[in-house]
CSV table of C-alpha atoms in Angstrom, one decimal:
chain,number,residue,atom,x,y,z
A,1,MET,CA,89.6,128.4,74.8
A,2,LYS,CA,91.2,127.6,78.2
A,3,LYS,CA,94.4,125.6,77.9
A,4,TYR,CA,95.6,123.1,80.4
A,5,ASN,CA,99.1,122.0,81.6
A,6,TYR,CA,98.7,118.3,82.5
A,7,ILE,CA,96.8,115.3,81.3
A,8,VAL,CA,95.8,112.4,83.4
A,9,ILE,CA,94.3,109.2,81.8
A,10,GLY,CA,92.6,106.3,83.4
A,11,GLY,CA,91.2,103.0,82.0
A,12,SER,CA,91.3,99.3,82.4
A,13,ALA,CA,93.6,96.9,80.5
A,14,GLY,CA,91.0,96.9,77.6
A,15,SER,CA,91.8,100.6,76.9
A,16,PHE,CA,95.3,99.7,75.9
A,17,GLN,CA,94.6,100.2,72.2
A,18,SER,CA,93.0,103.6,72.8
A,19,VAL,CA,95.9,104.8,74.9
A,20,THR,CA,98.3,103.5,72.2
A,21,LYS,CA,96.4,105.5,69.6
A,22,ILE,CA,96.5,108.7,71.8
A,23,LEU,CA,100.3,108.3,72.3
A,24,GLU,CA,101.1,107.7,68.6
A,25,SER,CA,99.0,110.7,67.6
A,26,LEU,CA,100.8,113.2,69.8
A,27,PRO,CA,103.9,114.7,68.1
A,28,VAL,CA,107.5,114.5,69.2
A,29,GLY,CA,108.1,117.2,71.8
A,30,TYR,CA,104.4,117.4,72.9
A,31,PRO,CA,104.9,119.4,76.1
A,32,LEU,CA,102.2,118.4,78.5
A,33,PRO,CA,103.2,115.7,81.0
A,34,ILE,CA,100.8,112.7,80.8
A,35,PHE,CA,100.0,110.5,83.8
A,36,MET,CA,98.4,107.2,83.0
A,37,THR,CA,96.8,104.7,85.4
A,38,LEU,CA,95.6,101.6,83.7
A,39,HIS,CA,94.4,98.5,85.5
A,40,ARG,CA,96.9,95.8,85.0
A,41,LEU,CA,98.1,92.4,86.4
A,42,LYS,CA,99.8,93.0,89.7
A,43,HIS,CA,102.2,90.1,89.3
A,44,VAL,CA,103.5,91.1,85.9
A,45,ARG,CA,106.1,93.9,86.3
A,46,THR,CA,107.4,94.2,82.8
A,47,GLY,CA,106.1,94.4,79.2
A,48,PHE,CA,103.3,96.9,79.6
A,49,VAL,CA,105.3,100.1,79.4
A,50,GLU,CA,107.5,98.7,76.7
A,51,ALA,CA,104.4,97.8,74.6
A,52,LEU,CA,103.0,101.3,75.0
A,53,ALA,CA,106.3,102.9,74.1
A,54,LEU,CA,106.6,101.0,70.8
A,55,LYS,CA,104.4,103.3,68.8
A,56,SER,CA,104.6,106.4,71.0
A,57,LYS,CA,106.5,109.4,69.7
A,58,ILE,CA,106.9,110.7,73.3
A,59,LYS,CA,108.9,108.9,75.9
A,60,VAL,CA,106.9,106.6,78.1
A,61,GLU,CA,108.2,105.4,81.5
A,62,GLU,CA,107.1,103.9,84.8
A,63,PRO,CA,108.2,106.4,87.5
A,64,LYS,CA,110.0,105.4,90.7
A,65,ASP,CA,108.8,106.9,94.0
A,66,LYS,CA,109.8,110.6,94.3
A,67,ASP,CA,110.7,111.0,90.7
A,68,SER,CA,109.9,114.4,89.3
A,69,PHE,CA,107.8,114.8,86.2
A,70,PHE,CA,108.8,116.7,83.2
A,71,PRO,CA,107.2,118.1,80.0
A,72,GLY,CA,107.3,115.9,77.0
A,73,LYS,CA,107.0,112.6,78.9
A,74,ALA,CA,104.2,110.1,79.6
A,75,TYR,CA,104.2,108.2,82.9
A,76,LEU,CA,102.5,104.9,83.5
A,77,ALA,CA,101.6,103.7,87.0
A,78,PRO,CA,103.7,100.6,87.8
A,79,ALA,CA,102.3,97.2,88.6
A,80,ASN,CA,101.0,96.7,92.2
A,81,TYR,CA,101.6,100.3,93.3
A,82,HIS,CA,99.2,103.3,93.5
A,83,LEU,CA,100.6,106.3,91.7
A,84,CYS,CA,100.0,109.7,93.3
A,85,ILE,CA,101.0,113.3,92.6
A,86,GLU,CA,102.6,115.0,95.5
A,87,PRO,CA,103.1,118.8,96.3
A,88,GLY,CA,106.4,119.8,94.8
A,89,ASN,CA,105.5,118.2,91.4
A,90,ASN,CA,106.9,114.7,92.1
A,91,PHE,CA,105.4,111.3,92.3
A,92,SER,CA,104.8,109.1,95.2
A,93,LEU,CA,104.0,105.4,95.1
A,94,SER,CA,102.0,103.6,97.7
A,95,SER,CA,101.2,100.0,98.6
A,96,ASP,CA,98.0,101.1,100.4
A,97,GLU,CA,95.0,98.8,100.1
A,98,ALA,CA,93.4,98.4,96.7
A,99,VAL,CA,90.7,101.0,95.8
A,100,ASN,CA,87.8,99.7,93.7
A,101,HIS,CA,89.7,96.3,93.8
A,102,SER,CA,92.5,98.0,91.9
A,103,ARG,CA,96.2,98.8,92.6
A,104,PRO,CA,97.0,101.0,90.9
A,105,ALA,CA,93.7,102.8,91.3
A,106,ILE,CA,92.7,105.5,88.9
A,107,ASP,CA,90.8,107.4,91.7
A,108,LEU,CA,94.0,107.9,93.7
A,109,THR,CA,96.0,109.2,90.7
A,110,PHE,CA,93.2,111.5,89.7
A,111,SER,CA,92.3,112.8,93.2
A,112,SER,CA,95.9,113.5,94.0
A,113,ALA,CA,96.4,115.3,90.7
A,114,ALA,CA,93.2,117.3,91.4
A,115,TYR,CA,94.5,118.2,94.8
A,116,VAL,CA,98.0,119.3,93.7
A,117,LEU,CA,97.5,120.6,90.2
A,118,LYS,CA,94.0,122.1,90.7
A,119,ASP,CA,92.5,123.6,87.5
A,120,LYS,CA,95.5,122.9,85.3
A,121,ILE,CA,94.5,119.3,84.4
A,122,ILE,CA,92.5,117.5,81.8
A,123,GLY,CA,91.2,114.2,83.3
A,124,ILE,CA,90.2,111.5,80.8
A,125,ILE,CA,88.4,108.3,81.5
A,126,LEU,CA,88.5,105.6,78.8
A,127,SER,CA,86.9,102.1,78.5
A,128,GLY,CA,86.9,100.0,81.7
A,129,ALA,CA,85.1,97.4,83.7
A,130,ASN,CA,84.5,99.0,87.1
A,131,LYS,CA,83.7,102.4,88.5
A,132,ASP,CA,87.3,103.3,89.4
A,133,GLY,CA,88.1,106.8,88.3
A,134,ALA,CA,84.6,108.3,88.7
A,135,GLU,CA,85.4,109.9,92.1
A,136,GLY,CA,88.7,111.1,90.9
A,137,LEU,CA,87.3,112.7,87.8
A,138,LYS,CA,84.6,114.4,90.0
A,139,MET,CA,87.4,115.9,92.1
A,140,ILE,CA,89.2,117.1,89.0
A,141,GLU,CA,86.0,118.8,87.9
A,142,GLN,CA,85.4,120.3,91.3
A,143,ASN,CA,88.9,121.7,91.4
A,144,GLY,CA,88.4,123.5,88.1
A,145,GLY,CA,90.0,120.9,85.7
A,146,LEU,CA,88.4,119.6,82.6
A,147,ALA,CA,86.5,116.2,82.9
A,148,VAL,CA,86.6,114.2,79.7
A,149,VAL,CA,84.9,110.8,79.2
A,150,GLN,CA,85.3,108.6,76.2
A,151,SER,CA,81.9,108.1,74.6
A,152,PRO,CA,80.4,104.9,76.1
A,153,GLU,CA,79.2,103.8,72.6
A,154,GLU,CA,82.8,103.6,71.5
A,155,CYS,CA,83.9,101.5,74.5
A,156,GLN,CA,84.0,97.7,74.6
A,157,VAL,CA,83.1,97.9,78.3
A,158,LYS,CA,81.0,100.8,79.4
A,159,THR,CA,81.0,100.5,83.2
A,160,MET,CA,83.8,102.9,83.8
A,161,THR,CA,82.8,105.6,81.4
A,162,GLU,CA,79.1,105.5,82.5
A,163,ALA,CA,80.1,105.8,86.2
A,164,ALA,CA,82.3,108.8,85.4
A,165,ILE,CA,79.5,110.5,83.5
A,166,LYS,CA,77.2,109.9,86.4
A,167,ALA,CA,79.6,111.2,89.0
A,168,THR,CA,80.4,114.5,87.1
A,169,VAL,CA,78.2,117.5,86.4
A,170,ASN,CA,79.3,118.7,83.0
A,171,PRO,CA,81.7,116.2,81.4
A,172,GLU,CA,82.9,116.4,77.8
A,173,ILE,CA,81.8,113.2,76.3
A,174,LEU,CA,84.0,112.6,73.2
A,175,ASN,CA,85.0,109.8,70.9
A,176,LEU,CA,88.7,108.9,70.7
A,177,ASP,CA,89.5,111.1,67.7
A,178,GLN,CA,87.9,114.1,69.4
A,179,ILE,CA,89.9,113.4,72.5
A,180,ILE,CA,93.1,113.4,70.5
A,181,GLU,CA,92.0,116.7,68.8
A,182,LEU,CA,91.4,118.3,72.2
A,183,LEU,CA,94.9,117.2,73.3
A,184,LEU,CA,96.6,118.6,70.2
A,185,LYS,CA,94.8,121.9,70.7
A,186,GLN,CA,96.6,122.4,74.1
A,187,VAL,CA,99.8,123.5,72.4
B,1,MET,CA,87.6,107.2,98.7
B,2,THR,CA,86.8,109.3,101.7
B,3,ASN,CA,84.3,112.1,101.9
B,4,TYR,CA,85.9,113.9,104.9
B,5,LYS,CA,88.6,116.5,104.0
B,6,ILE,CA,91.0,117.6,106.7
B,7,ARG,CA,92.5,121.1,106.8
B,8,ILE,CA,96.3,121.4,106.6
B,9,SER,CA,96.4,123.3,109.9
B,10,ASP,CA,94.4,120.4,111.6
B,11,LEU,CA,96.8,117.9,110.1
B,12,ARG,CA,99.8,119.8,111.4
B,13,THR,CA,98.3,120.0,114.9
B,14,LEU,CA,97.5,116.3,114.9
B,15,PHE,CA,101.0,115.3,113.8
B,16,ALA,CA,102.6,117.5,116.4
B,17,GLU,CA,100.5,115.9,119.2
B,18,VAL,CA,101.3,112.4,117.9
B,19,LYS,CA,105.0,113.2,117.8
B,20,ASP,CA,104.8,114.3,121.4
B,21,ILE,CA,103.2,111.1,122.5
B,22,CYS,CA,105.3,108.5,120.6
B,23,GLY,CA,108.1,110.2,118.6
B,24,ILE,CA,106.7,109.2,115.2
B,25,ASP,CA,106.7,112.3,113.0
B,26,PHE,CA,104.1,111.9,110.3
B,27,SER,CA,104.8,115.4,109.0
B,28,ASN,CA,107.8,113.6,107.4
B,29,TYR,CA,105.6,111.2,105.5
B,30,ALA,CA,104.5,111.6,101.8
B,31,TYR,CA,101.8,114.3,102.1
B,32,PHE,CA,99.0,113.1,99.9
B,33,THR,CA,99.1,109.5,101.0
B,34,ILE,CA,99.3,110.3,104.8
B,35,LYS,CA,96.6,112.9,104.5
B,36,ARG,CA,94.3,110.4,102.8
B,37,ARG,CA,95.0,107.9,105.5
B,38,VAL,CA,94.1,110.3,108.3
B,39,GLU,CA,90.9,111.2,106.5
B,40,LYS,CA,90.0,107.5,106.2
B,41,ILE,CA,90.6,106.9,110.0
B,42,LEU,CA,88.6,110.0,111.0
B,43,GLN,CA,85.7,108.8,108.8
B,44,THR,CA,86.0,105.2,110.1
B,45,TYR,CA,85.7,106.3,113.7
B,46,ASN,CA,83.2,109.1,113.0
B,47,TYR,CA,85.3,112.1,114.0
B,48,VAL,CA,84.5,115.4,112.3
B,49,ASN,CA,86.2,117.5,115.0
B,50,VAL,CA,90.0,117.0,114.9
B,51,ASP,CA,90.5,118.4,118.4
B,52,GLU,CA,88.1,115.8,119.8
B,53,PHE,CA,90.1,113.1,118.0
B,54,ILE,CA,93.3,114.4,119.4
B,55,GLU,CA,91.9,114.3,122.9
B,56,LYS,CA,90.8,110.7,122.4
B,57,LEU,CA,94.3,109.8,121.3
B,58,LYS,CA,95.9,111.5,124.3
B,59,ASN,CA,93.6,109.8,126.8
B,60,ASP,CA,93.1,106.4,125.4
B,61,GLU,CA,96.3,104.4,125.0
B,62,ARG,CA,94.6,101.5,123.2
B,63,PHE,CA,93.0,103.9,120.7
B,64,PHE,CA,96.3,105.5,120.1
B,65,GLU,CA,97.9,102.1,119.3
B,66,THR,CA,95.0,101.4,116.9
B,67,PHE,CA,95.7,104.8,115.2
B,68,ILE,CA,99.4,104.0,114.8
B,69,PHE,CA,98.5,100.5,113.5
B,70,GLU,CA,96.0,101.9,110.9
B,71,MET,CA,98.4,104.6,109.8
B,72,HIS,CA,100.7,101.9,108.4
B,73,PRO,CA,99.2,99.7,105.7
B,74,LEU,CA,99.5,96.0,105.9
B,75,GLN,CA,99.3,95.5,102.2
B,76,SER,CA,102.4,93.4,101.5
B,77,GLU,CA,102.1,89.8,100.6
B,78,LEU,CA,104.2,86.6,100.9
B,79,PHE,CA,107.0,86.8,98.2
B,80,ARG,CA,105.8,90.0,96.7
B,81,ASP,CA,107.9,90.6,93.5
B,82,SER,CA,109.1,87.0,93.2
B,83,GLU,CA,111.9,88.0,90.8
B,84,MET,CA,113.5,89.9,93.6
B,85,TRP,CA,113.4,86.9,95.9
B,86,ASN,CA,114.8,84.7,93.2
B,87,SER,CA,117.6,87.1,92.8
B,88,LEU,CA,118.2,87.0,96.5
B,89,ILE,CA,118.5,83.2,96.4
B,90,LYS,CA,120.7,83.3,93.3
B,91,ASN,CA,123.0,86.2,94.1
B,92,VAL,CA,123.1,86.9,97.8
B,93,PHE,CA,122.5,83.7,99.7
B,94,PRO,CA,125.5,81.9,98.0
B,95,LYS,CA,127.7,84.5,99.6
B,96,PHE,CA,127.0,83.0,103.0
B,97,SER,CA,127.8,79.5,104.2
B,98,ARG,CA,126.4,77.5,107.2
B,99,LYS,CA,129.5,78.4,109.1
B,100,ASP,CA,128.8,82.1,108.9
B,101,LYS,CA,126.7,83.9,111.5
B,102,ILE,CA,124.3,86.0,109.3
B,103,LYS,CA,122.8,89.0,111.0
B,104,ILE,CA,119.8,90.5,109.2
B,105,TYR,CA,117.7,93.6,110.0
B,106,VAL,CA,114.1,94.1,109.0
B,107,PRO,CA,113.3,97.7,110.1
B,108,HIS,CA,109.9,99.4,110.1
B,109,CYS,CA,107.9,96.1,110.0
B,110,THR,CA,104.1,96.4,109.6
B,111,SER,CA,102.6,93.0,108.6
B,112,GLY,CA,105.4,90.5,108.8
B,113,ASP,CA,104.9,89.3,105.2
B,114,GLU,CA,108.4,90.3,104.2
B,115,LEU,CA,109.9,88.9,107.4
B,116,TYR,CA,108.3,85.5,107.0
B,117,SER,CA,109.1,85.4,103.2
B,118,LEU,CA,112.7,85.8,104.1
B,119,ILE,CA,112.7,83.2,106.9
B,120,ILE,CA,111.0,80.6,104.7
B,121,LEU,CA,113.7,81.1,102.0
B,122,LEU,CA,116.5,81.0,104.6
B,123,GLU,CA,115.2,77.8,105.9
B,124,GLU,CA,114.9,76.2,102.5
B,125,ASN,CA,118.4,77.3,101.6
B,126,ASP,CA,119.8,75.8,104.9
B,127,LEU,CA,120.7,79.2,106.3
B,128,ILE,CA,118.1,79.8,109.0
B,129,GLU,CA,120.0,78.0,111.8
B,130,ASN,CA,122.9,80.4,111.6
B,131,SER,CA,120.8,83.5,111.0
B,132,ILE,CA,119.6,86.0,113.6
B,133,ILE,CA,116.9,88.4,112.4
B,134,THR,CA,116.3,91.7,114.2
B,135,ALA,CA,112.8,93.1,113.3
B,136,SER,CA,111.6,96.5,114.5
B,137,PRO,CA,107.8,96.8,114.3
B,138,VAL,CA,106.3,100.3,113.7
B,139,GLY,CA,104.1,100.0,116.8
B,140,LYS,CA,103.0,97.7,119.6
B,141,ARG,CA,100.0,96.3,117.7
B,142,ASN,CA,102.1,95.6,114.7
B,143,LYS,CA,104.4,93.6,116.9
B,144,THR,CA,101.5,91.4,118.1
B,145,TYR,CA,100.2,91.1,114.6
B,146,ILE,CA,103.6,89.9,113.3
B,147,GLU,CA,104.1,87.5,116.3
B,148,ASN,CA,100.7,86.0,115.7
B,149,ALA,CA,101.3,85.8,111.9
B,150,ILE,CA,97.6,85.3,111.1
B,151,TYR,CA,96.5,86.8,107.8
B,152,PRO,CA,93.2,87.3,106.1
B,153,ILE,CA,92.4,84.5,103.6
B,154,LYS,CA,92.1,86.9,100.7
B,155,LYS,CA,95.9,87.3,100.8
B,156,LYS,CA,96.4,83.6,100.1
B,157,GLU,CA,95.7,84.0,96.3
B,158,SER,CA,98.6,86.5,96.0
B,159,ALA,CA,100.9,84.3,97.9
B,160,GLU,CA,100.1,81.3,95.7
B,161,LYS,CA,100.5,83.4,92.5
B,162,ASN,CA,103.9,84.6,93.7
B,163,LEU,CA,104.9,81.0,94.6
B,164,GLU,CA,104.3,80.0,90.9
B,165,THR,CA,107.3,82.0,89.8
B,166,LEU,CA,109.5,81.5,92.9
B,167,THR,CA,112.6,79.3,92.8
B,168,THR,CA,111.3,77.0,95.5
B,169,LYS,CA,110.1,73.4,96.0
B,170,LYS,CA,107.6,74.6,98.7
B,171,THR,CA,103.9,74.6,98.1
B,172,ILE,CA,101.5,76.9,100.0
B,173,ASN,CA,100.5,73.9,102.2
B,174,ASP,CA,104.1,73.6,103.4
B,175,LEU,CA,104.1,77.2,104.7
B,176,ILE,CA,100.8,77.9,106.2
B,177,LEU,CA,97.8,76.5,108.2
B,178,PHE,CA,94.3,77.3,107.0
B,179,SER,CA,91.1,78.1,108.8
B,180,ASN,CA,87.9,79.5,107.4
B,181,HIS,CA,88.7,83.1,107.1
B,182,SER,CA,92.5,83.2,107.7
B,183,TYR,CA,95.7,81.4,107.5
B,184,GLU,CA,98.7,81.3,109.8
B,185,ILE,CA,102.4,81.0,109.1
B,186,LYS,CA,103.6,77.6,110.5
B,187,GLU,CA,105.4,77.7,113.9
B,188,LYS,CA,108.6,76.4,112.5
B,189,TYR,CA,109.1,79.7,110.6
B,190,LYS,CA,108.5,81.9,113.7
B,191,LYS,CA,112.0,81.5,115.0
B,192,ASN,CA,115.3,83.2,115.2
B,193,ILE,CA,113.6,86.6,115.4
B,194,ILE,CA,114.6,89.3,117.9
B,195,PHE,CA,112.0,92.1,118.2
B,196,ASP,CA,113.4,95.6,118.7
B,197,ASP,CA,110.7,97.9,120.0
B,198,LYS,CA,112.7,101.1,119.3
B,199,PRO,CA,111.9,103.0,116.1
B,200,PHE,CA,114.5,102.2,113.6
B,201,LEU,CA,115.6,105.8,113.3
B,202,ASP,CA,116.5,105.8,117.0
B,203,SER,CA,118.4,102.5,116.8
B,204,SER,CA,122.1,102.5,117.8
B,205,TYR,CA,123.4,99.7,115.5
B,206,VAL,CA,126.7,100.4,113.9
B,207,SER,CA,128.1,98.0,111.2
B,208,GLU,CA,126.0,95.3,112.7
B,209,PHE,CA,124.1,93.6,109.9
B,210,ASP,CA,125.0,91.6,106.8
B,211,ILE,CA,121.6,92.1,105.1
B,212,VAL,CA,118.9,94.8,105.6
B,213,LEU,CA,115.5,94.1,104.1
B,214,PHE,CA,113.7,97.4,103.8
B,215,ARG,CA,111.1,97.2,101.1
B,216,ASN,CA,108.2,99.6,100.5
B,217,SER,CA,108.7,101.7,103.6
B,218,LEU,CA,110.6,104.6,101.9
B,219,ILE,CA,107.6,105.2,99.6
B,220,TYR,CA,105.7,106.5,102.7
B,221,PHE,CA,108.3,109.1,103.6
B,222,ASN,CA,109.0,112.5,102.2
B,223,SER,CA,112.4,113.2,100.6
B,224,GLN,CA,114.0,114.4,103.9
B,225,MET,CA,113.0,111.3,105.9
B,226,HIS,CA,113.7,109.0,102.9
B,227,GLU,CA,117.3,110.2,102.9
B,228,ALA,CA,117.6,110.2,106.6
B,229,ALA,CA,116.3,106.6,106.8
B,230,LEU,CA,118.8,105.4,104.1
B,231,ASN,CA,121.6,107.1,105.9
B,232,LYS,CA,120.6,105.4,109.2
B,233,ILE,CA,120.3,102.0,107.4
B,234,ALA,CA,123.8,102.5,105.8
B,235,THR,CA,125.2,103.0,109.3
B,236,THR,CA,123.7,99.7,110.5
B,237,LEU,CA,125.1,97.7,107.6
B,238,LYS,CA,128.6,96.1,107.6
B,239,ARG,CA,130.9,97.0,104.7
B,240,ASN,CA,129.9,94.9,101.7
B,241,GLY,CA,126.5,94.2,103.4
B,242,TYR,CA,123.4,94.0,101.3
B,243,LEU,CA,120.5,96.5,101.2
B,244,ILE,CA,117.2,95.5,99.6
B,245,ILE,CA,114.6,98.2,98.8
B,246,GLY,CA,111.2,98.0,97.0
B,247,VAL,CA,111.1,97.8,93.2
B,248,GLY,CA,109.4,101.2,93.0
B,249,GLU,CA,111.9,102.8,95.3
B,250,LYS,CA,115.3,104.4,94.7
B,251,LEU,CA,118.4,105.8,96.5
B,252,ILE,CA,118.4,109.6,96.8
B,253,GLY,CA,120.9,112.3,97.6
B,254,GLU,CA,124.2,111.3,99.3
B,255,THR,CA,123.0,107.8,99.8
B,256,GLU,CA,123.5,107.0,96.1
B,257,LYS,CA,127.3,107.2,96.8
B,258,LYS,CA,127.2,104.7,99.6
B,259,PHE,CA,125.8,101.7,97.7
B,260,LYS,CA,126.4,99.9,94.5
B,261,GLN,CA,123.5,98.1,92.7
B,262,ILE,CA,124.5,94.5,92.2
B,263,LEU,CA,121.8,93.9,89.5
B,264,LYS,CA,120.1,96.4,87.3
B,265,THR,CA,116.8,94.7,87.3
B,266,GLU,CA,116.4,94.4,91.1
B,267,ASN,CA,116.9,96.8,93.9
B,268,ILE,CA,119.6,94.9,95.7
B,269,PHE,CA,122.6,97.0,96.7
B,270,LYS,CA,125.9,96.4,98.3
B,271,LYS,CA,127.4,98.9,100.8
B,272,GLY,CA,130.7,100.3,99.5
């Protein structure tokens, strides 16, 4: 089985519980960096990352522009900024216009990760209310990464996962427990 | 998202030509973000051939200005990050009195949202009459845009939301005039501004300013230009002058030694 080096996760605010479950299921020292872009209120800067960190065994933080990323950490796109991966394995933030009415936009995190990290990524789309992430997941798949979509039957809102399935050729459609199992098998 | 994908070699050629024309070196901008923006512009104006696009830029001054304008996003909003503005009111404004002449620099302006947010709060805190604000727009069209101060109505919602948590007695109606699809900053706030057309990196100010407001520009630069920009800004500030950068931004390299953060929660620094 091919193993991957990075994980990128996208969803809307409604996927908070799924992301929490993923983070609490990964062991201390889980080595793959995790990049998370979740739709969130642009005017509320604090609280989200702290809530995610409560049950997580790995460190969760909101990166600053030009921060490098490291194994064993999860990174959450900050409020009102897009989060992109730049050549040289560091982050950039941007205040560019909203994409799919979203800033941060999943498409930008996913497409920049696909561009820079090529076939080393697993892209995961969780529950969400618009089609953001579908184009980005398609780029991950086209660059040799693994496209994973949470089973729409398991999602409170299916729009995001259904759009991602439609945009990709051969996505892995998995329920949350299977997604966690897949991530655990990477080490 | 754009469908057009530009080759690295074409991007390098384009940036070299643009640098020759106006001095702006986009090769020092954050790579993925600037690449995506070029692709979006090429798609908007239906250019597949980059050489043809470069020829158009070289021969059509107006088109060139449009290109520079669209390469810099206008996506700030009035009082973005209201906590930072509250901190400015609470921790920085009280350091100045109406007897002081306050010199403020707002480099690399794109939309004017930051500039007018500052002026509105200086006015409310009785400091505008003794303030002189030097603003350097990134291009000619940005200067006109800022002077006009007319914004799409869709930005009004953000401004109102930010006002809810701002330490101010002002309402949105005190600040702007509405029409159907836009709003305009009131004339009383378009004063005490000096526009400097030179790119801020070419400016020759030394120990000139008490406050530099420089938020969410550094995010568009690569590390080298980020540090060079901060070094330049440090030169323009007086000793004990204040530097304000975006909440997602940070000091890097040698510049970390030049400033002291006055509050952990906000990116307001004092020059040492």
